PDB file of C-alpha atoms and ligand atoms in Angstrom:
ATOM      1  CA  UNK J1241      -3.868   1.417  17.397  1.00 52.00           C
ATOM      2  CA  UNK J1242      -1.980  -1.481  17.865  1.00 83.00           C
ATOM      3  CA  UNK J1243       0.888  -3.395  15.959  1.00 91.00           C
ATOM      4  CA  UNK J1244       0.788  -6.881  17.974  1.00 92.00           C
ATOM      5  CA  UNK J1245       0.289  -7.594  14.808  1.00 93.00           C
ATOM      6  CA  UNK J1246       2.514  -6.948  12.724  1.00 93.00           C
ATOM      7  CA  UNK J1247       5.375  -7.841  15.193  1.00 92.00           C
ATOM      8  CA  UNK J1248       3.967 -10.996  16.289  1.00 92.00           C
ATOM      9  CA  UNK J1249       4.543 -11.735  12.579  1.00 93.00           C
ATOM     10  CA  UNK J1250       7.964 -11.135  11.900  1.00 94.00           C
ATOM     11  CA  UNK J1251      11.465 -11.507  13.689  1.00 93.00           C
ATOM     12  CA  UNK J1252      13.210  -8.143  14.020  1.00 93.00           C
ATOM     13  CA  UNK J1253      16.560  -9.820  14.348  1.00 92.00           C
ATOM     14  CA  UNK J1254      16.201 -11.966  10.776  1.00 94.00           C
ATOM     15  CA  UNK J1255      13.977  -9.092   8.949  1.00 93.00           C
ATOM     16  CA  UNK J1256      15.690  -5.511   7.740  1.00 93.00           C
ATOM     17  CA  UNK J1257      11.806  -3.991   8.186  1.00 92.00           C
ATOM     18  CA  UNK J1258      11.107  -1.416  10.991  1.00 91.00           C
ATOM     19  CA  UNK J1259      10.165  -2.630  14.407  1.00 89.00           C
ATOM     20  CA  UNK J1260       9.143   1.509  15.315  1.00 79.00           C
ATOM     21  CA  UNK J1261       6.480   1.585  17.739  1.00 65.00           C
ATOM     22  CA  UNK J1262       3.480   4.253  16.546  1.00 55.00           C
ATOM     23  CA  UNK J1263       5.199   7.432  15.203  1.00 60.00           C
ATOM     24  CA  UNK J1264       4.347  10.551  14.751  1.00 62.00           C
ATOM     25  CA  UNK J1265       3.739  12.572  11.501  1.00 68.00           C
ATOM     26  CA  UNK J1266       3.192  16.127  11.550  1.00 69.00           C
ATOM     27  CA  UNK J1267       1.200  17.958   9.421  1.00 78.00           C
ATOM     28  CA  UNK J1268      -0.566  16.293   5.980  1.00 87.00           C
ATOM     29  CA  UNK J1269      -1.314  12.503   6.531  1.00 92.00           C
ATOM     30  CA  UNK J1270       1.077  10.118   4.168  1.00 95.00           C
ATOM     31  CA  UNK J1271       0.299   7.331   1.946  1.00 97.00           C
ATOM     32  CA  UNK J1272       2.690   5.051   0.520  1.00 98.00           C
ATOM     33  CA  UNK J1273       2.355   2.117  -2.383  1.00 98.00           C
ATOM     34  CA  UNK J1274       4.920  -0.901  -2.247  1.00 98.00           C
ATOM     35  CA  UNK J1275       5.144  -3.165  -4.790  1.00 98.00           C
ATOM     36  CA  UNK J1276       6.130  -6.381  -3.417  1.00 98.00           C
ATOM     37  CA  UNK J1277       7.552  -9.663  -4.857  1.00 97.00           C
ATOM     38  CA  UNK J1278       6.568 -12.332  -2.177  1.00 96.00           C
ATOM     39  CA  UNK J1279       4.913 -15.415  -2.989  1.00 93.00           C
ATOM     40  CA  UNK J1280       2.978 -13.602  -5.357  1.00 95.00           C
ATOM     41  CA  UNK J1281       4.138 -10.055  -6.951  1.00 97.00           C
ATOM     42  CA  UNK J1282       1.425  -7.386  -5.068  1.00 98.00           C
ATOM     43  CA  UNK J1283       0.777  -4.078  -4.213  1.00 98.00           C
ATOM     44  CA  UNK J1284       0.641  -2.818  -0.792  1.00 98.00           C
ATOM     45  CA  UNK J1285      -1.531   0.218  -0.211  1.00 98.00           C
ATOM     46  CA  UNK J1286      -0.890   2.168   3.078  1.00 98.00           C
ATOM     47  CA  UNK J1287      -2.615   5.331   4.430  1.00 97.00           C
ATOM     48  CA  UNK J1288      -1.755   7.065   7.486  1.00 95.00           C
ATOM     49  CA  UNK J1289      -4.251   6.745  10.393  1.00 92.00           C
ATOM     50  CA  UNK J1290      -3.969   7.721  14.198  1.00 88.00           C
ATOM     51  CA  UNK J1291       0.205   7.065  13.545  1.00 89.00           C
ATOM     52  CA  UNK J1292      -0.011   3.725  11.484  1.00 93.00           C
ATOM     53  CA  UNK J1293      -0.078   2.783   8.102  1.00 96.00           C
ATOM     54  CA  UNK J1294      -3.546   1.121   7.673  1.00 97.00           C
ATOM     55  CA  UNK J1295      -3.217  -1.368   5.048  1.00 98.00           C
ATOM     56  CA  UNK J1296      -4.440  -3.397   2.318  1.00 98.00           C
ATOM     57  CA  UNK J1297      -2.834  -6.272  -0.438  1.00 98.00           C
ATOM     58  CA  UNK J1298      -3.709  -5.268  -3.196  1.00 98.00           C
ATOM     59  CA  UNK J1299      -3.074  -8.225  -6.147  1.00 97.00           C
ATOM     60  CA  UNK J1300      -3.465  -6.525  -9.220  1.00 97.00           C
ATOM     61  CA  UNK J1301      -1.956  -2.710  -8.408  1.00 98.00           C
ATOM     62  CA  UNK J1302      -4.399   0.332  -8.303  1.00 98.00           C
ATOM     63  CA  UNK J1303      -5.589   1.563 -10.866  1.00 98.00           C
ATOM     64  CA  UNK J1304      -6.714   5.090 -12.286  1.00 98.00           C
ATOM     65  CA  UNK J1305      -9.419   3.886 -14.185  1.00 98.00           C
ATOM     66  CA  UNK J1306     -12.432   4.017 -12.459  1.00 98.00           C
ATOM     67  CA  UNK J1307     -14.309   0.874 -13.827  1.00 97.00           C
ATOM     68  CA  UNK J1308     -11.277  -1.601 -12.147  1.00 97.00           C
ATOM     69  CA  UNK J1309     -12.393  -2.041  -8.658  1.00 96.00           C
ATOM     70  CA  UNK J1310      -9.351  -3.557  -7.498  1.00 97.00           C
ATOM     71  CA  UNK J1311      -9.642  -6.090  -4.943  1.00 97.00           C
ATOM     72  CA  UNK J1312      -7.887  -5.057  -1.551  1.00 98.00           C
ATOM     73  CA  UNK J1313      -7.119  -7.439   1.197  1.00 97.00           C
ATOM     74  CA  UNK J1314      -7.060  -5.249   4.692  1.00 97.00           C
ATOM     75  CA  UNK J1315      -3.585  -6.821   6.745  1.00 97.00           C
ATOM     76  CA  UNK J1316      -2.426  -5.761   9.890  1.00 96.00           C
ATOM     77  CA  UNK J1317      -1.477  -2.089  10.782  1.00 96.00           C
ATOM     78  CA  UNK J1318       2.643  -1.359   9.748  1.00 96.00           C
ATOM     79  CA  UNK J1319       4.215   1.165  11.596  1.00 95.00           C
ATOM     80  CA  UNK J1320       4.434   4.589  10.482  1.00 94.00           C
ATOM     81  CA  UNK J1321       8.064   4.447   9.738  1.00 93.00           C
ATOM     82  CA  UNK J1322       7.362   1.384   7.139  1.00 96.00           C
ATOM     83  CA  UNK J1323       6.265   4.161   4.629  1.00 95.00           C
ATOM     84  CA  UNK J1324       9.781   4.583   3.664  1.00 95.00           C
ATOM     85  CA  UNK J1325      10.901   0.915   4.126  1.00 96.00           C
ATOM     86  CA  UNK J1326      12.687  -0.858   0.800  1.00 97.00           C
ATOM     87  CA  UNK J1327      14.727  -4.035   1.011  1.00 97.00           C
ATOM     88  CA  UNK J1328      14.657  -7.832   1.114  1.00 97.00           C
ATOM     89  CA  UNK J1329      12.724  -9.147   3.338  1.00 97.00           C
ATOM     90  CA  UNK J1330      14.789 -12.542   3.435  1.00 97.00           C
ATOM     91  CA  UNK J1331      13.851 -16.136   2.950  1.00 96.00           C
ATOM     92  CA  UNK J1332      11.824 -17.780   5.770  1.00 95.00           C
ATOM     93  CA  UNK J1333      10.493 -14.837   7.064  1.00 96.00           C
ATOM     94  CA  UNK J1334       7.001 -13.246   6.442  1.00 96.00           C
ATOM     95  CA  UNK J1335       6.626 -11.656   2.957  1.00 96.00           C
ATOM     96  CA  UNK J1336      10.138 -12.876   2.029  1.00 97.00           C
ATOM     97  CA  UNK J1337      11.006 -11.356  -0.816  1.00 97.00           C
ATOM     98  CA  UNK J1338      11.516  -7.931  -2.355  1.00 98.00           C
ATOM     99  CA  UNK J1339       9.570  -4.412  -1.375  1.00 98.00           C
ATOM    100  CA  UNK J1340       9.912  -1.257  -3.444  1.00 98.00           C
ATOM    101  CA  UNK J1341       8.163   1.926  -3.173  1.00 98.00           C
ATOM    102  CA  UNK J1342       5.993   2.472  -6.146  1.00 98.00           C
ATOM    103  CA  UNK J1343       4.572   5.446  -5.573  1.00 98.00           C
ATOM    104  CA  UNK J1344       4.162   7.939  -2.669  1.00 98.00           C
ATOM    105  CA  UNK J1345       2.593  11.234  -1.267  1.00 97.00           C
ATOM    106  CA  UNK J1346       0.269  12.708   0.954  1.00 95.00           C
ATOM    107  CA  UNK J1347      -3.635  12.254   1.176  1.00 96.00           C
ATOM    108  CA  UNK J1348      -6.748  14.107   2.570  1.00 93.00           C
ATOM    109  CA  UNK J1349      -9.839  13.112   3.450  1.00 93.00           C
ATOM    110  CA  UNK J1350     -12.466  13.750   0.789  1.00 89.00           C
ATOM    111  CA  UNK J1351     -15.004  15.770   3.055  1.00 83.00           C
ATOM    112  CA  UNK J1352     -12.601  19.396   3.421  1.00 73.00           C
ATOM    113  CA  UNK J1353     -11.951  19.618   6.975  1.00 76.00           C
ATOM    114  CA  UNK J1354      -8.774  20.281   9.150  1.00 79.00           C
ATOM    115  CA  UNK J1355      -6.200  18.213   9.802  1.00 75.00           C
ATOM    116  CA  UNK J1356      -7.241  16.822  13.223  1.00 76.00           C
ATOM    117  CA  UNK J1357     -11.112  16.485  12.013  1.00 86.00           C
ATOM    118  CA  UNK J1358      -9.663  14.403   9.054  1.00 88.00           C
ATOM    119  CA  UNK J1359      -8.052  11.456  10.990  1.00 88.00           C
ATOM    120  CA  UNK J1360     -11.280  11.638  13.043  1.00 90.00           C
ATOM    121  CA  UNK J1361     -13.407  11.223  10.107  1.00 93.00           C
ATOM    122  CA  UNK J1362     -10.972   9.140   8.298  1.00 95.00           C
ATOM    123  CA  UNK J1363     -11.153   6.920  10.977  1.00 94.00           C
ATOM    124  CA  UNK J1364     -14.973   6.667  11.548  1.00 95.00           C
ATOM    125  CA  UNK J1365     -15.046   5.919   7.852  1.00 96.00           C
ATOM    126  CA  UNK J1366     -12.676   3.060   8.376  1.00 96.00           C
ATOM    127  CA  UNK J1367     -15.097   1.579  10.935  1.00 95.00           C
ATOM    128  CA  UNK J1368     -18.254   1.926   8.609  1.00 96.00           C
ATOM    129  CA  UNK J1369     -15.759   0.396   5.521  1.00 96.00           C
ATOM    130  CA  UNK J1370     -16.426   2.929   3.506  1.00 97.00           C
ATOM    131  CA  UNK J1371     -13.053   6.030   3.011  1.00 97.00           C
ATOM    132  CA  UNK J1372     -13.035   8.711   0.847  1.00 97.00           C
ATOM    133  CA  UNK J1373      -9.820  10.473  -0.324  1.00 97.00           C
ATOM    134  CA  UNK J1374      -8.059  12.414  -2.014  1.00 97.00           C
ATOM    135  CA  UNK J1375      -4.479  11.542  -2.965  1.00 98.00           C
ATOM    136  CA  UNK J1376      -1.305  13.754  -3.841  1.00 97.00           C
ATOM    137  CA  UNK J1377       1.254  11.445  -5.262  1.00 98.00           C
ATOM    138  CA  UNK J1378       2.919  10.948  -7.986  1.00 98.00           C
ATOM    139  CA  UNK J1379       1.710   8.170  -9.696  1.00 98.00           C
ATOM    140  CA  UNK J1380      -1.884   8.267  -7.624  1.00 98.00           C
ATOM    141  CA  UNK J1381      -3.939  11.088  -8.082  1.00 98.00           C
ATOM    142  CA  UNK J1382      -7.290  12.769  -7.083  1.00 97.00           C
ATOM    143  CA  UNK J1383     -10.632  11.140  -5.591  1.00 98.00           C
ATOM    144  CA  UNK J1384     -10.279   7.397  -4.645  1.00 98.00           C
ATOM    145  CA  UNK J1385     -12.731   5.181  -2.158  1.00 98.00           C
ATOM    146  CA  UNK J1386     -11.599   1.947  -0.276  1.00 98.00           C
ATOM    147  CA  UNK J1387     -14.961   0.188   0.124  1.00 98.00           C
ATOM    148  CA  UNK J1388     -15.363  -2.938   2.414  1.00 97.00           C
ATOM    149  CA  UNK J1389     -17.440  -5.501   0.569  1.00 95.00           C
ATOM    150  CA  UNK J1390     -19.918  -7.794   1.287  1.00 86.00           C
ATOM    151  CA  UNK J1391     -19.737 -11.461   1.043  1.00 82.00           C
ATOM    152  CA  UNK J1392     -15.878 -11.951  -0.787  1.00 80.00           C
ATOM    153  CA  UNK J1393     -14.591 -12.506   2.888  1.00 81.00           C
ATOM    154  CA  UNK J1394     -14.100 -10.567   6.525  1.00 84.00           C
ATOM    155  CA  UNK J1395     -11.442  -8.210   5.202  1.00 94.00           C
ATOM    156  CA  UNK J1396     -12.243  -7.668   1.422  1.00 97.00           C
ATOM    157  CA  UNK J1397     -12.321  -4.293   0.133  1.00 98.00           C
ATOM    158  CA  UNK J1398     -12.068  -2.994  -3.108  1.00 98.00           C
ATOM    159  CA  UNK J1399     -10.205  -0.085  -4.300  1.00 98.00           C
ATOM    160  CA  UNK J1400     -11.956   2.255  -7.032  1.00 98.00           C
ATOM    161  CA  UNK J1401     -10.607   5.493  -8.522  1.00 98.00           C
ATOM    162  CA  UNK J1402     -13.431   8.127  -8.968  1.00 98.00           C
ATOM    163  CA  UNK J1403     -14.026   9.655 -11.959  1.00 97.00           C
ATOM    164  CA  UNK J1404     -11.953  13.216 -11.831  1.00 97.00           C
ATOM    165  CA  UNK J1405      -9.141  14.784 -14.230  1.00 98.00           C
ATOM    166  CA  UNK J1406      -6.879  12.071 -12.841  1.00 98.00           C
ATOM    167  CA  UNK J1407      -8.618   9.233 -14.355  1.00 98.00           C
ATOM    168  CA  UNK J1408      -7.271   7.473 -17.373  1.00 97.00           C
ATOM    169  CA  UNK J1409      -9.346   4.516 -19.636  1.00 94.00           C
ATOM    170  CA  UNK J1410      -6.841   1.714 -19.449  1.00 93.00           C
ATOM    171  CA  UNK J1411      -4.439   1.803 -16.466  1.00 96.00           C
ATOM    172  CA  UNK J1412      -1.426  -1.119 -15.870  1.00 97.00           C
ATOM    173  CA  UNK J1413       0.415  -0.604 -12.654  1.00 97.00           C
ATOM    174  CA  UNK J1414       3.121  -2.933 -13.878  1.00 97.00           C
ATOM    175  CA  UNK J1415       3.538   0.152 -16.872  1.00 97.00           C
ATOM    176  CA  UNK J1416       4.737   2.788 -14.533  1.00 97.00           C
ATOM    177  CA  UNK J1417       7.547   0.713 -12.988  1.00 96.00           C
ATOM    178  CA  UNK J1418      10.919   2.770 -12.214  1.00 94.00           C
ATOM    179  CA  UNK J1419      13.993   1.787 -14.442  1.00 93.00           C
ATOM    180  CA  UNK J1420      15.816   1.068 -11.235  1.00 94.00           C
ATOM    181  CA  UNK J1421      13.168  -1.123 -10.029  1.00 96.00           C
ATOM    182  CA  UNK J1422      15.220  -4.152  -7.952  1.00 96.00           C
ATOM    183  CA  UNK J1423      12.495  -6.301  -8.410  1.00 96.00           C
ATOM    184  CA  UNK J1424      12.664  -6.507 -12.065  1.00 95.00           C
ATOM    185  CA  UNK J1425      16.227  -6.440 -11.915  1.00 95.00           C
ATOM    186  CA  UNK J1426      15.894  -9.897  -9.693  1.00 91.00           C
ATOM    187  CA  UNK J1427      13.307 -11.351 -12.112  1.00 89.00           C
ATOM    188  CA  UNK J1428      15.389 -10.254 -15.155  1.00 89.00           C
ATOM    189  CA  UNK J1429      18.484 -12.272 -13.606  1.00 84.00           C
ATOM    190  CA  UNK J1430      16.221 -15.204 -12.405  1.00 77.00           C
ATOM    191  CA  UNK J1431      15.228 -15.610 -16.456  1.00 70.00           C
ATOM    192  CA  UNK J1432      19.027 -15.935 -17.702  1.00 60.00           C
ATOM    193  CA  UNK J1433      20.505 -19.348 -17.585  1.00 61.00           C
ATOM    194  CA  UNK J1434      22.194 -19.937 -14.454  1.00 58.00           C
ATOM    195  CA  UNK J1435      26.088 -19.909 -14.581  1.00 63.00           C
ATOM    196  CA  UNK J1436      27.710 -22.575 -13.476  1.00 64.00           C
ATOM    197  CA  UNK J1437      28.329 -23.221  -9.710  1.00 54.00           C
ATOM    198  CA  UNK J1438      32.106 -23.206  -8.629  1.00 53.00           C
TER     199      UNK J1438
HETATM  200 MN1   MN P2481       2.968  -7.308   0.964  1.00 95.54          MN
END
């Protein structure tokens, strides 16, 4: 897998993200969520695949309730070691602006095979656009799909959670925010008058 990509993007020397080449993880394949306040506040939703983060935009947050299929724009493979990346990404760069873990954990593919089958699998799923999985976070839980659709553009999929013990009726990302969330400190300053400039 390849992160041209990503690093044709963004300018290691200006941006605090990871420039890591592949990685390696060992064992149980990772997934991480970042919520994201660029132009536009988003989600970014990141499984681990052949030692990058596949990855997909997604506007609105995911959601545990199974009747929001939440749009999800595929971007360009991050490294593996962006899973743990938080900071500000800073002005004039690509995705300027705040990233914050939201929520984090490991995943498995939905068919119960071993590890090495699974990124197989996981990966020949990816191709056909439709991935099954099962994921162990903290906020995300249980039996999820990312399925490519047809006609809303080259890399639109949507997100749905399947219907399991995990799934909930109404479901807000923006609900389950942590206290010590830096991006709603930053918006929470932005609102207050501004003091005067010396
Ligand atoms: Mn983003």
């Amino acid at each position: 897998m390849s992160l041209t990509k990503y690093k044709e993007k963004r300018h290691f020397n200006e941006t605090p993200e990871p420039e890591g080449s592949g990685g390696e993880s060992v064992g149980s394949l990772h997934f991480v969520v970042q919520r994201h306040d660029a132009t536009r506040l988003h989600y970014d939703f990141r499984l681990e695949m052949d030692g990058v983060l596949k990855s997909w935009a997604v506007p609105k947050g995911p959601s545990l309730n199974p009747r929001d299929k939440r749009l999800a724009m595929m971007v360009e493979d991050h490294p593996f070691s962006y899973r743990t990346f938080e900071g500000v990404i800073p002005k004039g760069n690509y995705g300027a602006g705040i990233v914050e873990i939201w929520d984090e954990g490991t995943y498995t593919a939905e068919e119960e095979v071993d590890n090495k089958k699974a990124e197989k699998l996981l990966l020949n799923e990816l191709e056909k656009g439709e991935i099954k999985f099962t994921l162990h976070g903290k906020k995300l839980k249980g039996s999820w799909a990312l399925v490519k659709t047809h006609g809303m553009g080259e890399n639109a999929w949507l997100l749905i959670k399947h219907n399991d013990q995990y799934a909930v009726e109404g479901y807000n990302s923006e609900d389950h925010i942590s206290p010590d969330s830096k991006i709603n400190k930053e918006r929470s300053v932005k609102k207050k008058p501004s003091l005067p400039q010396k």
